[in-house]
mmCIF file of C-alpha atoms in Angstrom:
data_model
loop_
_atom_site.group_PDB
_atom_site.id
_atom_site.type_symbol
_atom_site.label_atom_id
_atom_site.label_comp_id
_atom_site.label_asym_id
_atom_site.label_seq_id
_atom_site.Cartn_x
_atom_site.Cartn_y
_atom_site.Cartn_z
ATOM 1 C CA MET T 1 99.276 109.615 90.129
ATOM 2 C CA ARG T 2 99.835 106.268 91.834
ATOM 3 C CA ASN T 3 97.028 103.748 91.907
ATOM 4 C CA THR T 4 97.812 102.358 95.361
ATOM 5 C CA PRO T 5 95.164 104.272 97.393
ATOM 6 C CA PHE T 6 92.469 103.238 94.944
ATOM 7 C CA LEU T 7 93.517 99.590 95.156
ATOM 8 C CA ILE T 8 93.399 99.781 98.928
ATOM 9 C CA VAL T 9 89.886 101.205 98.708
ATOM 10 C CA VAL T 10 88.837 98.298 96.479
ATOM 11 C CA ALA T 11 90.206 95.810 98.984
ATOM 12 C CA LEU T 12 88.321 97.506 101.810
ATOM 13 C CA LEU T 13 84.964 97.560 100.038
ATOM 14 C CA ALA T 14 84.012 94.189 101.467
ATOM 15 C CA VAL T 15 84.835 95.406 104.978
ATOM 16 C CA ALA T 16 82.695 98.518 104.577
ATOM 17 C CA LEU T 17 79.799 96.605 103.067
ATOM 18 C CA GLY T 18 80.008 93.956 105.739
ATOM 19 C CA SER T 19 79.530 96.598 108.428
ATOM 20 C CA ALA T 20 76.344 97.982 106.857
ATOM 21 C CA ALA T 21 73.522 98.325 109.336
ATOM 22 C CA ARG T 22 69.771 98.005 108.885
ATOM 23 C CA PRO T 23 68.115 99.348 105.724
ATOM 24 C CA ALA T 24 66.461 102.728 106.126
ATOM 25 C CA ALA T 25 63.102 103.609 104.655
ATOM 26 C CA ALA T 26 63.405 104.426 100.969
ATOM 27 C CA ARG T 27 63.953 108.141 100.476
ATOM 28 C CA ALA T 28 64.787 109.968 97.269
ATOM 29 C CA HIS T 29 67.593 112.503 97.483
ATOM 30 C CA SER T 30 69.659 114.000 94.726
ATOM 31 C CA LEU T 31 72.407 116.440 93.935
ATOM 32 C CA GLY T 32 71.490 119.178 91.497
ATOM 33 C CA ASP T 33 68.863 117.965 89.064
ATOM 34 C CA ALA T 34 69.796 114.303 89.225
ATOM 35 C CA ALA T 35 66.814 112.017 88.966
ATOM 36 C CA PRO T 36 65.819 110.465 92.302
ATOM 37 C CA SER T 37 66.048 106.723 92.709
ATOM 38 C CA SER T 38 62.831 104.781 92.401
ATOM 39 C CA ALA T 39 64.492 101.471 93.214
ATOM 40 C CA ALA T 40 63.908 99.532 96.393
ATOM 41 C CA THR T 41 66.440 99.753 99.192
ATOM 42 C CA PRO T 42 69.600 98.060 97.863
ATOM 43 C CA SER T 43 71.324 95.208 99.609
ATOM 44 C CA ALA T 44 75.019 95.220 100.492
ATOM 45 C CA SER T 45 75.641 92.711 97.723
ATOM 46 C CA SER T 46 74.238 95.142 95.124
ATOM 47 C CA VAL T 47 76.632 97.962 96.060
ATOM 48 C CA THR T 48 79.856 98.078 94.039
ATOM 49 C CA LEU T 49 82.868 100.308 93.781
ATOM 50 C CA ALA T 50 82.409 102.633 90.821
ATOM 51 C CA SER T 51 85.111 103.340 88.274
ATOM 52 C CA ASP T 52 88.392 104.639 89.713
ATOM 53 C CA ASP T 53 88.290 107.178 86.887
ATOM 54 C CA ILE T 54 85.521 109.115 88.650
ATOM 55 C CA ALA T 55 87.488 109.360 91.904
ATOM 56 C CA ARG T 56 90.665 110.330 90.027
ATOM 57 C CA ASP T 57 88.755 112.970 88.070
ATOM 58 C CA LEU T 58 87.291 114.380 91.301
ATOM 59 C CA ILE T 59 90.743 114.560 92.917
ATOM 60 C CA GLU T 60 92.252 116.230 89.862
ATOM 61 C CA ARG T 61 89.415 118.778 89.743
ATOM 62 C CA LEU T 62 89.663 119.344 93.504
ATOM 63 C CA ASN T 63 93.403 120.010 93.393
ATOM 64 C CA ALA T 64 93.033 122.238 90.315
ATOM 65 C CA ALA T 65 90.446 124.316 92.202
ATOM 66 C CA ARG T 66 92.785 124.516 95.196
ATOM 67 C CA ARG T 67 95.662 125.686 92.982
ATOM 68 C CA THR T 68 93.410 128.329 91.424
ATOM 69 C CA GLY T 69 92.321 129.352 94.931
ATOM 70 C CA GLY T 70 95.921 129.711 96.066
ATOM 71 C CA VAL T 71 95.951 126.803 98.522
ATOM 72 C CA GLY T 72 98.098 123.701 98.413
ATOM 73 C CA GLU T 73 97.045 120.447 96.815
ATOM 74 C CA LEU T 74 95.628 117.690 98.964
ATOM 75 C CA ALA T 75 97.440 114.386 99.338
ATOM 76 C CA ILE T 76 95.415 111.215 98.996
ATOM 77 C CA SER T 77 95.062 109.661 102.430
ATOM 78 C CA GLU T 78 94.549 105.923 102.855
ATOM 79 C CA GLU T 79 92.904 106.584 106.223
ATOM 80 C CA ALA T 80 90.501 109.199 104.849
ATOM 81 C CA SER T 81 89.780 106.886 101.900
ATOM 82 C CA ILE T 82 88.717 104.116 104.279
ATOM 83 C CA VAL T 83 86.238 106.425 106.003
ATOM 84 C CA ALA T 84 85.010 107.837 102.672
ATOM 85 C CA LEU T 85 84.376 104.292 101.462
ATOM 86 C CA GLN T 86 82.515 103.363 104.627
ATOM 87 C CA ARG T 87 80.357 106.490 104.309
ATOM 88 C CA ALA T 88 79.542 106.083 100.597
ATOM 89 C CA ALA T 89 78.867 102.347 100.923
ATOM 90 C CA ASP T 90 76.654 102.860 103.972
ATOM 91 C CA MET T 91 74.597 105.542 102.195
ATOM 92 C CA ALA T 92 74.159 103.290 99.159
ATOM 93 C CA THR T 93 73.380 100.172 101.194
ATOM 94 C CA ASN T 94 70.952 101.853 103.581
ATOM 95 C CA ASP T 95 69.413 104.241 101.033
ATOM 96 C CA TYR T 96 69.951 107.555 102.799
ATOM 97 C CA PHE T 97 71.737 110.803 102.037
ATOM 98 C CA ALA T 98 72.982 112.614 105.128
ATOM 99 C CA HIS T 99 76.082 113.443 107.129
ATOM 100 C CA VAL T 100 74.700 111.351 109.994
ATOM 101 C CA SER T 101 73.710 107.735 109.316
ATOM 102 C CA PRO T 102 70.283 106.416 110.340
ATOM 103 C CA SER T 103 72.042 104.715 113.271
ATOM 104 C CA GLY T 104 73.555 108.051 114.355
ATOM 105 C CA VAL T 105 77.130 107.483 113.112
ATOM 106 C CA THR T 106 79.089 110.483 111.802
ATOM 107 C CA PRO T 107 82.372 110.634 109.883
ATOM 108 C CA SER T 108 84.020 111.826 113.112
ATOM 109 C CA ASP T 109 82.746 108.719 114.879
ATOM 110 C CA LEU T 110 84.318 106.499 112.213
ATOM 111 C CA LEU T 111 87.635 108.355 112.418
ATOM 112 C CA GLN T 112 87.686 107.943 116.191
ATOM 113 C CA ARG T 113 86.693 104.246 116.051
ATOM 114 C CA LEU T 114 89.519 103.581 113.603
ATOM 115 C CA GLY T 115 92.014 105.524 115.724
ATOM 116 C CA ILE T 116 92.713 108.027 112.949
ATOM 117 C CA PRO T 117 94.190 111.204 114.428
ATOM 118 C CA TYR T 118 92.904 114.577 113.244
ATOM 119 C CA ARG T 119 92.204 118.049 114.559
ATOM 120 C CA TRP T 120 90.006 119.201 111.689
ATOM 121 C CA MET T 121 87.821 117.190 109.358
ATOM 122 C CA GLY T 122 85.175 117.871 106.768
ATOM 123 C CA GLU T 123 82.897 115.821 104.556
ATOM 124 C CA ASN T 124 81.299 116.414 101.174
ATOM 125 C CA ILE T 125 78.741 113.890 99.970
ATOM 126 C CA ALA T 126 76.821 113.484 96.736
ATOM 127 C CA ARG T 127 74.202 111.120 95.406
ATOM 128 C CA SER T 128 73.352 111.111 91.733
ATOM 129 C CA THR T 129 72.170 109.196 88.693
ATOM 130 C CA TYR T 130 74.132 111.285 86.198
ATOM 131 C CA PRO T 131 75.983 109.268 83.533
ATOM 132 C CA GLN T 132 79.565 108.401 84.489
ATOM 133 C CA ASP T 133 81.046 110.518 81.692
ATOM 134 C CA VAL T 134 79.690 113.739 83.270
ATOM 135 C CA LEU T 135 79.372 112.674 86.906
ATOM 136 C CA ALA T 136 82.669 114.029 88.275
ATOM 137 C CA ALA T 137 82.303 117.403 86.526
ATOM 138 C CA THR T 138 78.673 117.766 87.610
ATOM 139 C CA VAL T 139 79.321 116.877 91.236
ATOM 140 C CA HIS T 140 82.494 118.988 91.427
ATOM 141 C CA ASP T 141 80.738 122.031 89.940
ATOM 142 C CA ALA T 142 77.758 121.608 92.295
ATOM 143 C CA TRP T 143 80.065 121.391 95.305
ATOM 144 C CA LEU T 144 81.964 124.503 94.207
ATOM 145 C CA ALA T 145 78.665 126.381 93.833
ATOM 146 C CA SER T 146 77.656 125.476 97.408
ATOM 147 C CA PRO T 147 79.307 127.712 100.044
ATOM 148 C CA GLY T 148 79.743 124.947 102.664
ATOM 149 C CA HIS T 149 81.104 122.389 100.209
ATOM 150 C CA ARG T 150 83.361 124.998 98.605
ATOM 151 C CA GLU T 151 84.725 125.897 102.038
ATOM 152 C CA ASN T 152 85.718 122.266 102.610
ATOM 153 C CA MET T 153 87.320 122.031 99.174
ATOM 154 C CA LEU T 154 89.379 125.225 99.471
ATOM 155 C CA ASN T 155 90.147 125.253 103.189
ATOM 156 C CA ALA T 156 93.904 125.607 103.700
ATOM 157 C CA VAL T 157 93.732 123.735 107.025
ATOM 158 C CA TYR T 158 93.176 120.482 105.126
ATOM 159 C CA GLY T 159 96.146 118.611 103.724
ATOM 160 C CA ARG T 160 94.680 115.140 103.127
ATOM 161 C CA VAL T 161 91.625 113.789 101.373
ATOM 162 C CA GLY T 162 89.953 110.461 100.743
ATOM 163 C CA ILE T 163 87.353 110.016 98.029
ATOM 164 C CA ALA T 164 85.129 107.003 97.437
ATOM 165 C CA VAL T 165 82.584 106.439 94.698
ATOM 166 C CA VAL T 166 80.185 103.490 94.954
ATOM 167 C CA SER T 167 77.172 102.534 92.919
ATOM 168 C CA SER T 168 73.963 100.661 93.503
ATOM 169 C CA GLY T 169 72.212 100.189 90.195
ATOM 170 C CA ALA T 170 72.041 103.596 88.512
ATOM 171 C CA MET T 171 72.537 105.466 91.812
ATOM 172 C CA VAL T 172 76.065 106.622 92.656
ATOM 173 C CA CYS T 173 77.095 107.760 96.149
ATOM 174 C CA ILE T 174 80.258 109.812 96.633
ATOM 175 C CA ALA T 175 82.010 110.806 99.835
ATOM 176 C CA GLU T 176 85.003 113.091 100.261
ATOM 177 C CA ILE T 177 86.661 113.133 103.682
ATOM 178 C CA PHE T 178 89.031 116.030 104.377
ATOM 179 C CA LEU T 179 91.621 115.855 107.162
ATOM 180 C CA ASP T 180 94.195 118.313 108.442
#
């Protein structure tokens, strides 16, 4: 697999962090049995791009599940990766876990603002404090066990995906953006 999309995501981290809005009230959310964060609301400067290995592992697991499910593999999309990075960084910076930001912005809004064409889109998000060596497997398995997340992962209408993994201290935020 080529590293180019991941390098582009790294370069865009500063852009996504620079667009972070006001901090939200501290709320603890988790995926599965991940321990909730007890840290104060992080600042944009404390949010970093997590290891590319986690994103690669998630993509490999995602495409393996799609092959098993009889649907085609997803191509990594630079455009979807930009939106995934903006979503994950915003959740980490503003300490929330939702498909709609505290300022009311959705993934669809970001796609439209960036002029990214699509007919169908989906988003899977995760927030966890699992160790990095089990994070991708844990998140992937949790998404597959959830009917709505599984539908996004195995939906044949999607042909492109962007995945971003950012961390703020021990907390990791992940966003997958699916596009037709």
